[in-house]
Coordinates of C-alpha atoms (C1' of nucleotides) in Angstrom, one line a residue:
Chain A
M1 CA -10.1 -30.6 -10.1
K2 CA -10.3 -27.9 -12.5
I3 CA -8.2 -24.8 -11.6
G4 CA -10.7 -22.4 -10.4
Q5 CA -12.3 -26.1 -7.5
L6 CA -8.6 -25.6 -6.8
A7 CA -8.9 -22.1 -6.0
R8 CA -11.8 -21.7 -4.2
S9 CA -11.0 -24.6 -1.8
A10 CA -7.6 -22.8 -0.4
G11 CA -9.6 -19.3 -0.6
L12 CA -7.6 -17.9 -3.8
N13 CA -7.8 -16.7 -7.1
A14 CA -7.3 -18.6 -10.4
S15 CA -4.8 -16.5 -11.2
A16 CA -3.0 -16.4 -8.4
I17 CA -2.2 -20.7 -8.6
R18 CA -1.2 -20.3 -12.5
Y19 CA 1.3 -17.8 -11.3
Y20 CA 2.3 -19.8 -8.3
E21 CA 2.7 -22.6 -11.2
K22 CA 4.7 -19.3 -13.5
R23 CA 6.6 -18.6 -10.7
G24 CA 7.8 -22.6 -10.3
L25 CA 5.8 -23.1 -7.2
L26 CA 3.9 -25.5 -8.0
A27 CA 3.9 -28.3 -10.6
A28 CA 2.4 -27.9 -14.2
P29 CA -0.5 -30.7 -13.8
Q30 CA -1.5 -32.6 -16.7
R31 CA -4.5 -31.0 -19.5
T32 CA -7.8 -32.7 -20.4
G33 CA -8.3 -30.5 -23.9
G34 CA -6.0 -27.7 -23.0
Q35 CA -7.0 -27.7 -19.6
R36 CA -5.7 -27.6 -15.4
R37 CA -5.9 -31.0 -13.7
Y38 CA -5.3 -30.9 -10.1
A39 CA -4.4 -34.4 -8.5
S40 CA -6.1 -33.6 -4.8
D41 CA -1.9 -33.1 -3.2
A42 CA -2.2 -29.9 -5.4
L43 CA -4.8 -29.3 -2.7
S44 CA -2.6 -29.2 0.4
R45 CA 1.0 -27.5 -1.3
V46 CA -1.1 -24.8 -2.4
L47 CA -2.0 -24.3 1.8
L48 CA 1.4 -25.2 2.4
I49 CA 2.7 -21.7 -0.4
R50 CA -0.4 -20.2 0.8
F51 CA 0.5 -20.6 5.7
A52 CA 4.0 -20.4 3.9
T53 CA 3.3 -16.5 1.9
D54 CA 1.0 -15.9 5.3
M55 CA 3.7 -16.0 7.7
G56 CA 5.7 -13.6 5.3
F57 CA 7.6 -15.7 3.1
T58 CA 8.2 -14.2 -0.1
L59 CA 7.7 -16.4 -2.8
S60 CA 11.0 -17.1 -3.3
E61 CA 11.9 -18.0 -0.8
I62 CA 9.4 -20.4 0.0
K63 CA 10.6 -22.0 -3.8
L64 CA 13.1 -22.5 -2.5
F65 CA 12.3 -23.9 1.1
L66 CA 9.7 -25.8 -1.3
S67 CA 12.2 -27.3 -4.3
G68 CA 12.8 -30.6 -3.8
L69 CA 9.5 -31.3 -1.5
R70 CA 7.4 -34.5 -3.0
D71 CA 4.8 -35.2 0.1
N72 CA 7.1 -36.7 2.8
T73 CA 10.6 -35.3 2.0
P74 CA 11.6 -34.2 6.1
V75 CA 12.4 -30.7 6.8
G76 CA 15.3 -29.8 5.0
P77 CA 18.5 -27.6 6.7
R78 CA 16.9 -25.5 4.1
W79 CA 12.8 -24.3 5.8
K80 CA 15.7 -24.4 8.9
K81 CA 17.6 -21.9 8.3
L82 CA 14.7 -19.6 6.4
A83 CA 12.8 -20.2 9.6
T84 CA 14.7 -18.9 11.7
R85 CA 16.0 -16.3 9.6
K86 CA 12.2 -15.4 8.8
L87 CA 11.5 -15.5 13.7
I88 CA 14.2 -12.9 14.2
E89 CA 12.7 -10.8 10.8
V90 CA 8.7 -11.6 13.4
E91 CA 10.6 -10.8 16.3
Q92 CA 12.0 -7.0 15.2
N93 CA 9.0 -6.6 14.0
I94 CA 7.1 -7.4 17.2
A95 CA 10.0 -5.4 19.3
R96 CA 9.2 -2.2 15.9
S97 CA 5.1 -2.2 16.5
L98 CA 5.4 -2.2 20.4
K99 CA 7.8 0.7 19.3
L100 CA 5.0 2.0 17.8
K101 CA 3.0 1.9 20.0
S102 CA 3.7 3.5 22.9
L103 CA 4.7 6.3 20.8
L104 CA 0.8 6.3 19.4
Q105 CA -0.5 6.5 22.8
G106 CA 1.7 9.2 24.3
L107 CA 1.3 11.2 21.4
L108 CA -2.4 10.4 22.2
H109 CA -2.0 11.2 26.1
C110 CA 0.0 14.0 25.4
H111 CA -1.5 17.7 25.9
C112 CA 0.9 19.4 24.1
P113 CA -0.4 22.3 22.0
S114 CA 0.7 21.5 18.4
L115 CA 2.0 17.3 16.3
Q116 CA 5.1 19.9 15.4
F117 CA 5.5 20.0 19.1
C118 CA 4.6 16.8 20.4
V119 CA 6.5 15.7 18.5
N120 CA 9.8 17.7 19.5
C121 CA 9.2 16.7 23.1
L122 CA 8.8 13.1 22.7
R123 CA 12.3 14.2 21.7
L124 CA 12.0 11.6 18.6
S125 CA 15.1 11.7 16.3
P126 CA 15.0 10.3 12.8
K127 CA 16.5 7.4 13.6
L128 CA 14.1 6.8 16.7
C129 CA 12.2 4.8 14.1
R130 CA 14.4 3.3 11.1
F131 CA 14.3 -1.2 11.6
D132 CA 14.1 -3.2 9.5
S133 CA 10.8 -5.1 9.4
I134 CA 9.0 -8.2 7.4
R135 CA 7.1 -7.2 4.8
L136 CA 3.0 -8.4 5.7
K137 CA 0.3 -8.3 3.7
R138 CA -2.4 -6.2 3.6
R139 CA -5.8 -7.9 3.0
Chain B
M15 CA 19.4 25.7 2.9
K16 CA 19.4 23.6 -0.8
I17 CA 17.6 20.6 -1.4
G18 CA 20.6 18.3 -1.0
Q19 CA 21.2 19.2 3.0
L20 CA 18.0 19.6 4.1
A21 CA 18.1 16.2 2.6
R22 CA 20.6 15.5 3.8
S23 CA 19.5 16.7 7.6
A24 CA 16.3 15.0 7.0
G25 CA 17.8 11.6 5.9
L26 CA 16.3 11.3 3.1
N27 CA 16.6 11.7 -0.6
A28 CA 16.7 14.8 -3.1
S29 CA 14.4 13.1 -5.1
A30 CA 12.1 12.1 -1.8
I31 CA 11.6 15.7 -0.6
R32 CA 10.8 16.7 -4.6
Y33 CA 8.6 13.4 -4.3
Y34 CA 6.5 15.2 -1.2
E35 CA 5.5 18.9 -2.8
K36 CA 4.6 16.6 -5.9
R37 CA 1.5 15.3 -3.1
G38 CA 1.3 18.6 -1.8
L39 CA 2.9 17.6 1.3
L40 CA 5.1 20.4 1.7
A41 CA 5.0 23.7 0.0
A42 CA 7.0 25.4 -2.7
P43 CA 10.1 27.1 -1.2
Q44 CA 10.9 30.0 -2.9
R45 CA 14.0 29.9 -5.2
T46 CA 17.1 31.1 -6.7
G47 CA 18.1 30.9 -10.0
G48 CA 15.4 28.6 -10.2
Q49 CA 16.7 26.1 -7.3
R50 CA 14.6 25.8 -4.2
R51 CA 15.9 27.5 -1.2
Y52 CA 14.4 26.4 2.0
A53 CA 13.9 28.6 5.5
S54 CA 15.0 26.3 8.5
D55 CA 11.7 25.6 9.7
A56 CA 11.0 23.7 6.7
L57 CA 13.4 20.8 8.3
S58 CA 10.9 19.3 11.1
R59 CA 8.5 19.4 8.7
V60 CA 10.3 17.2 6.4
L61 CA 11.0 15.1 10.2
L62 CA 7.6 15.1 11.0
I63 CA 6.3 13.7 7.7
R64 CA 9.0 11.2 7.7
F65 CA 8.1 10.2 11.5
A66 CA 4.8 9.8 10.4
T67 CA 5.2 7.2 8.0
D68 CA 7.8 5.8 10.1
M69 CA 4.5 5.6 11.8
G70 CA 3.1 3.8 9.1
F71 CA 0.9 6.4 7.8
T72 CA 0.4 6.2 4.9
L73 CA 1.6 9.9 2.7
S74 CA -2.8 10.9 1.6
E75 CA -3.2 10.2 6.0
I76 CA -0.3 12.5 7.1
K77 CA -2.0 15.7 4.4
L78 CA -5.1 15.4 5.9
F79 CA -3.7 15.8 9.8
L80 CA -0.6 18.3 8.2
S81 CA -3.1 20.2 6.3
G82 CA -3.1 23.5 8.1
L83 CA -0.5 22.1 10.6
R84 CA 1.2 25.5 11.0
D85 CA 4.2 25.4 13.2
N86 CA 1.7 25.4 16.0
T87 CA -1.4 24.5 15.1
P88 CA -3.4 22.4 17.8
V89 CA -2.3 19.3 17.8
G90 CA -6.5 18.5 15.6
P91 CA -9.4 16.0 16.1
R92 CA -8.3 14.9 12.9
W93 CA -4.6 13.4 13.8
K94 CA -6.8 11.8 17.0
K95 CA -9.4 10.1 14.9
L96 CA -5.9 9.1 12.3
A97 CA -3.7 8.0 15.2
T98 CA -6.4 5.8 16.7
R99 CA -7.4 3.5 14.0
K100 CA -3.3 3.8 13.8
L101 CA -2.9 2.1 17.5
I102 CA -5.2 -0.7 16.5
E103 CA -4.1 -1.3 12.8
V104 CA -0.2 -1.5 14.8
E105 CA -2.7 -3.1 17.9
Q106 CA -3.9 -5.9 15.3
N107 CA -0.7 -6.0 13.4
I108 CA 1.4 -7.0 17.0
A109 CA -1.4 -9.9 17.8
R110 CA 0.0 -11.4 14.9
S111 CA 3.2 -10.7 14.3
L112 CA 2.5 -12.9 18.1
K113 CA 1.0 -15.4 16.4
L114 CA 3.1 -15.9 13.6
K115 CA 6.4 -16.4 16.6
S116 CA 4.7 -18.8 18.2
L117 CA 4.1 -20.6 14.9
L118 CA 7.4 -20.6 13.3
Q119 CA 9.0 -21.9 16.5
G120 CA 6.4 -24.3 17.3
L121 CA 7.3 -25.6 13.6
L122 CA 11.1 -24.9 14.2
H123 CA 10.9 -27.5 16.8
C124 CA 8.8 -29.6 15.9
H125 CA 9.7 -33.1 15.2
C126 CA 7.2 -33.8 11.3
P127 CA 8.5 -36.0 9.8
S128 CA 7.9 -33.1 7.0
L129 CA 6.6 -29.6 6.2
Q130 CA 3.3 -30.8 4.5
F131 CA 2.8 -33.3 8.1
C132 CA 3.5 -30.0 10.8
V133 CA 1.2 -27.8 9.4
N134 CA -1.4 -30.4 9.5
C135 CA -0.5 -30.8 13.1
L136 CA 0.0 -28.0 13.8
R137 CA -3.9 -27.9 12.5
L138 CA -2.7 -25.0 10.7
S139 CA -6.6 -23.7 8.5
P140 CA -6.2 -21.9 6.0
K141 CA -7.8 -18.9 7.3
L142 CA -5.6 -19.1 11.0
C143 CA -2.9 -16.5 9.7
R144 CA -5.2 -13.7 7.6
F145 CA -5.5 -10.1 10.0
D146 CA -5.1 -7.2 8.4
S147 CA -2.2 -5.1 8.7
I148 CA -0.4 -2.1 8.5
R149 CA 2.5 -0.7 6.2
L150 CA 5.0 -1.7 7.1
K151 CA 8.4 0.1 6.0
R152 CA 10.9 -2.7 4.6
R153 CA 13.9 -0.5 4.7
Chain C
dC30 C1' 37.0 30.8 -16.4
dT31 C1' 36.5 25.9 -15.6
dA32 C1' 35.2 22.1 -14.4
dA33 C1' 32.6 19.0 -11.5
dA34 C1' 28.9 19.3 -8.5
dA35 C1' 24.4 20.2 -7.1
dC36 C1' 20.1 21.5 -8.8
dT37 C1' 16.1 21.0 -12.7
dT38 C1' 12.0 19.2 -15.1
dA39 C1' 9.0 15.0 -16.4
dA40 C1' 8.1 10.8 -17.4
dA41 C1' 9.5 6.3 -16.8
dG42 C1' 11.4 2.1 -13.7
dT43 C1' 11.3 -0.7 -9.0
dC44 C1' 9.7 -4.0 -5.7
dA45 C1' 6.2 -8.0 -4.5
dG46 C1' 2.2 -10.5 -5.6
dC47 C1' -0.9 -11.1 -7.5
dT48 C1' -5.1 -8.8 -10.7
dT49 C1' -6.9 -7.7 -15.1
dT50 C1' -8.4 -7.3 -19.4
dA51 C1' -8.2 -9.3 -24.4
dA52 C1' -9.1 -12.4 -27.3
dG53 C1' -10.1 -16.5 -28.3
dT54 C1' -10.9 -22.4 -26.9
dC55 C1' -13.6 -25.8 -23.8
dA56 C1' -17.1 -27.8 -21.3
dA57 C1' -21.0 -28.8 -19.3
dG58 C1' -26.2 -28.0 -18.5
dC59 C1' -30.8 -28.3 -20.6
Chain D
dG24 C1' -27.4 -27.1 -30.2
dC25 C1' -26.9 -24.2 -28.0
dT26 C1' -26.1 -20.7 -24.5
dT27 C1' -23.2 -20.5 -20.4
dG28 C1' -19.4 -20.6 -17.2
dA29 C1' -14.6 -22.0 -16.8
dC30 C1' -11.5 -22.1 -18.6
dT31 C1' -6.4 -20.7 -21.9
dT32 C1' -2.5 -16.7 -23.3
dA33 C1' 0.8 -13.3 -23.0
dA34 C1' 0.5 -8.9 -21.5
dA35 C1' -0.2 -4.6 -19.6
dG36 C1' -2.1 -2.7 -14.4
dC37 C1' -1.9 -1.8 -9.5
dT38 C1' -0.7 -0.5 -4.7
dG39 C1' 2.9 3.1 -2.6
dA40 C1' 6.8 6.1 -2.1
dC41 C1' 10.3 6.3 -4.0
dT42 C1' 14.3 6.2 -7.1
dT43 C1' 16.0 6.1 -11.9
dT44 C1' 16.4 8.6 -16.5
dA45 C1' 17.3 11.8 -20.1
dA46 C1' 18.4 16.0 -21.3
dG47 C1' 19.9 20.4 -19.6
dT48 C1' 21.5 24.9 -16.0
dT49 C1' 23.1 26.9 -12.1
dT50 C1' 26.6 27.5 -8.6
dT51 C1' 30.8 26.4 -6.2
dA52 C1' 35.8 26.2 -5.9
dG53 C1' 39.8 26.1 -7.0

DNA sequence: CTAAAACTTAAAGTCAGCTTTAAGTCAAGC
DNA sequence: GCTTGACTTAAAGCTGACTTTAAGTTTTAG
């Protein structure tokens, strides 16, 4: 499998695959005439990486729990620790988003004469909306 | 009020205030000896900007609905439109985060022999986690 | 009067996860 | 054999919201 085929199968750009290799998330495959040739298990690896990025893990985190992961390596404590931390982040993000939602709804249904006043009337302090949140993709 | 005092009151860095001015979100104040001197209403303006960024609005969006906003300008249709759109984005984000949460929990409590297998066993397609999401701050 | 703190500017740097560019090499179909 | 498309590299560019830097000026405290 050439890089373009792999990329298309994973729903990524070929440059992203090369980037993963450079970042050390993906092993450098064999080459034919200088071009990368991937075995079929590379696809599941790439899909796993993509899945993890979609989960909100950074590439560094993924590299951490992927290091030494070959085919049927058991789910390690490393992964559990990272996933637990990420779960907490996701929960914080949900809490934050729910608060944002109710604030937005409050602002939308409020009959204050001005936005400035409205913000005051909802008693929004500078601290109110400061939460940690996970990195979420835009696309 | 000098810029440092304003910044401290708003919980921001002085450079952020200057940045808002450069981006056109904040009017250039009077100066004394080249240094910016702010009237007290500048603080509520800055707090409004900060509140909006915390809500997930971009500075460009904020500039849009802030343009022409002076003290008690009524809440405009511009703001309503933007806020409605943002509300939808926030709701999508919540839906996505809830899905992420259950996936993470599923992975954590699963007894699959490997992460790779687990991802397969949860029937995770490449498309599963692709949602639009709003920009959320990290701090 | 002096030293330190706070201010000024423009421009460059930061973060993450890629994408794009430039200038080439290789492979596949006709 | 030739064209076209896919591949190669390193390095630079992109996004957004700032921050940092460098080099200088002003204000304030003592």
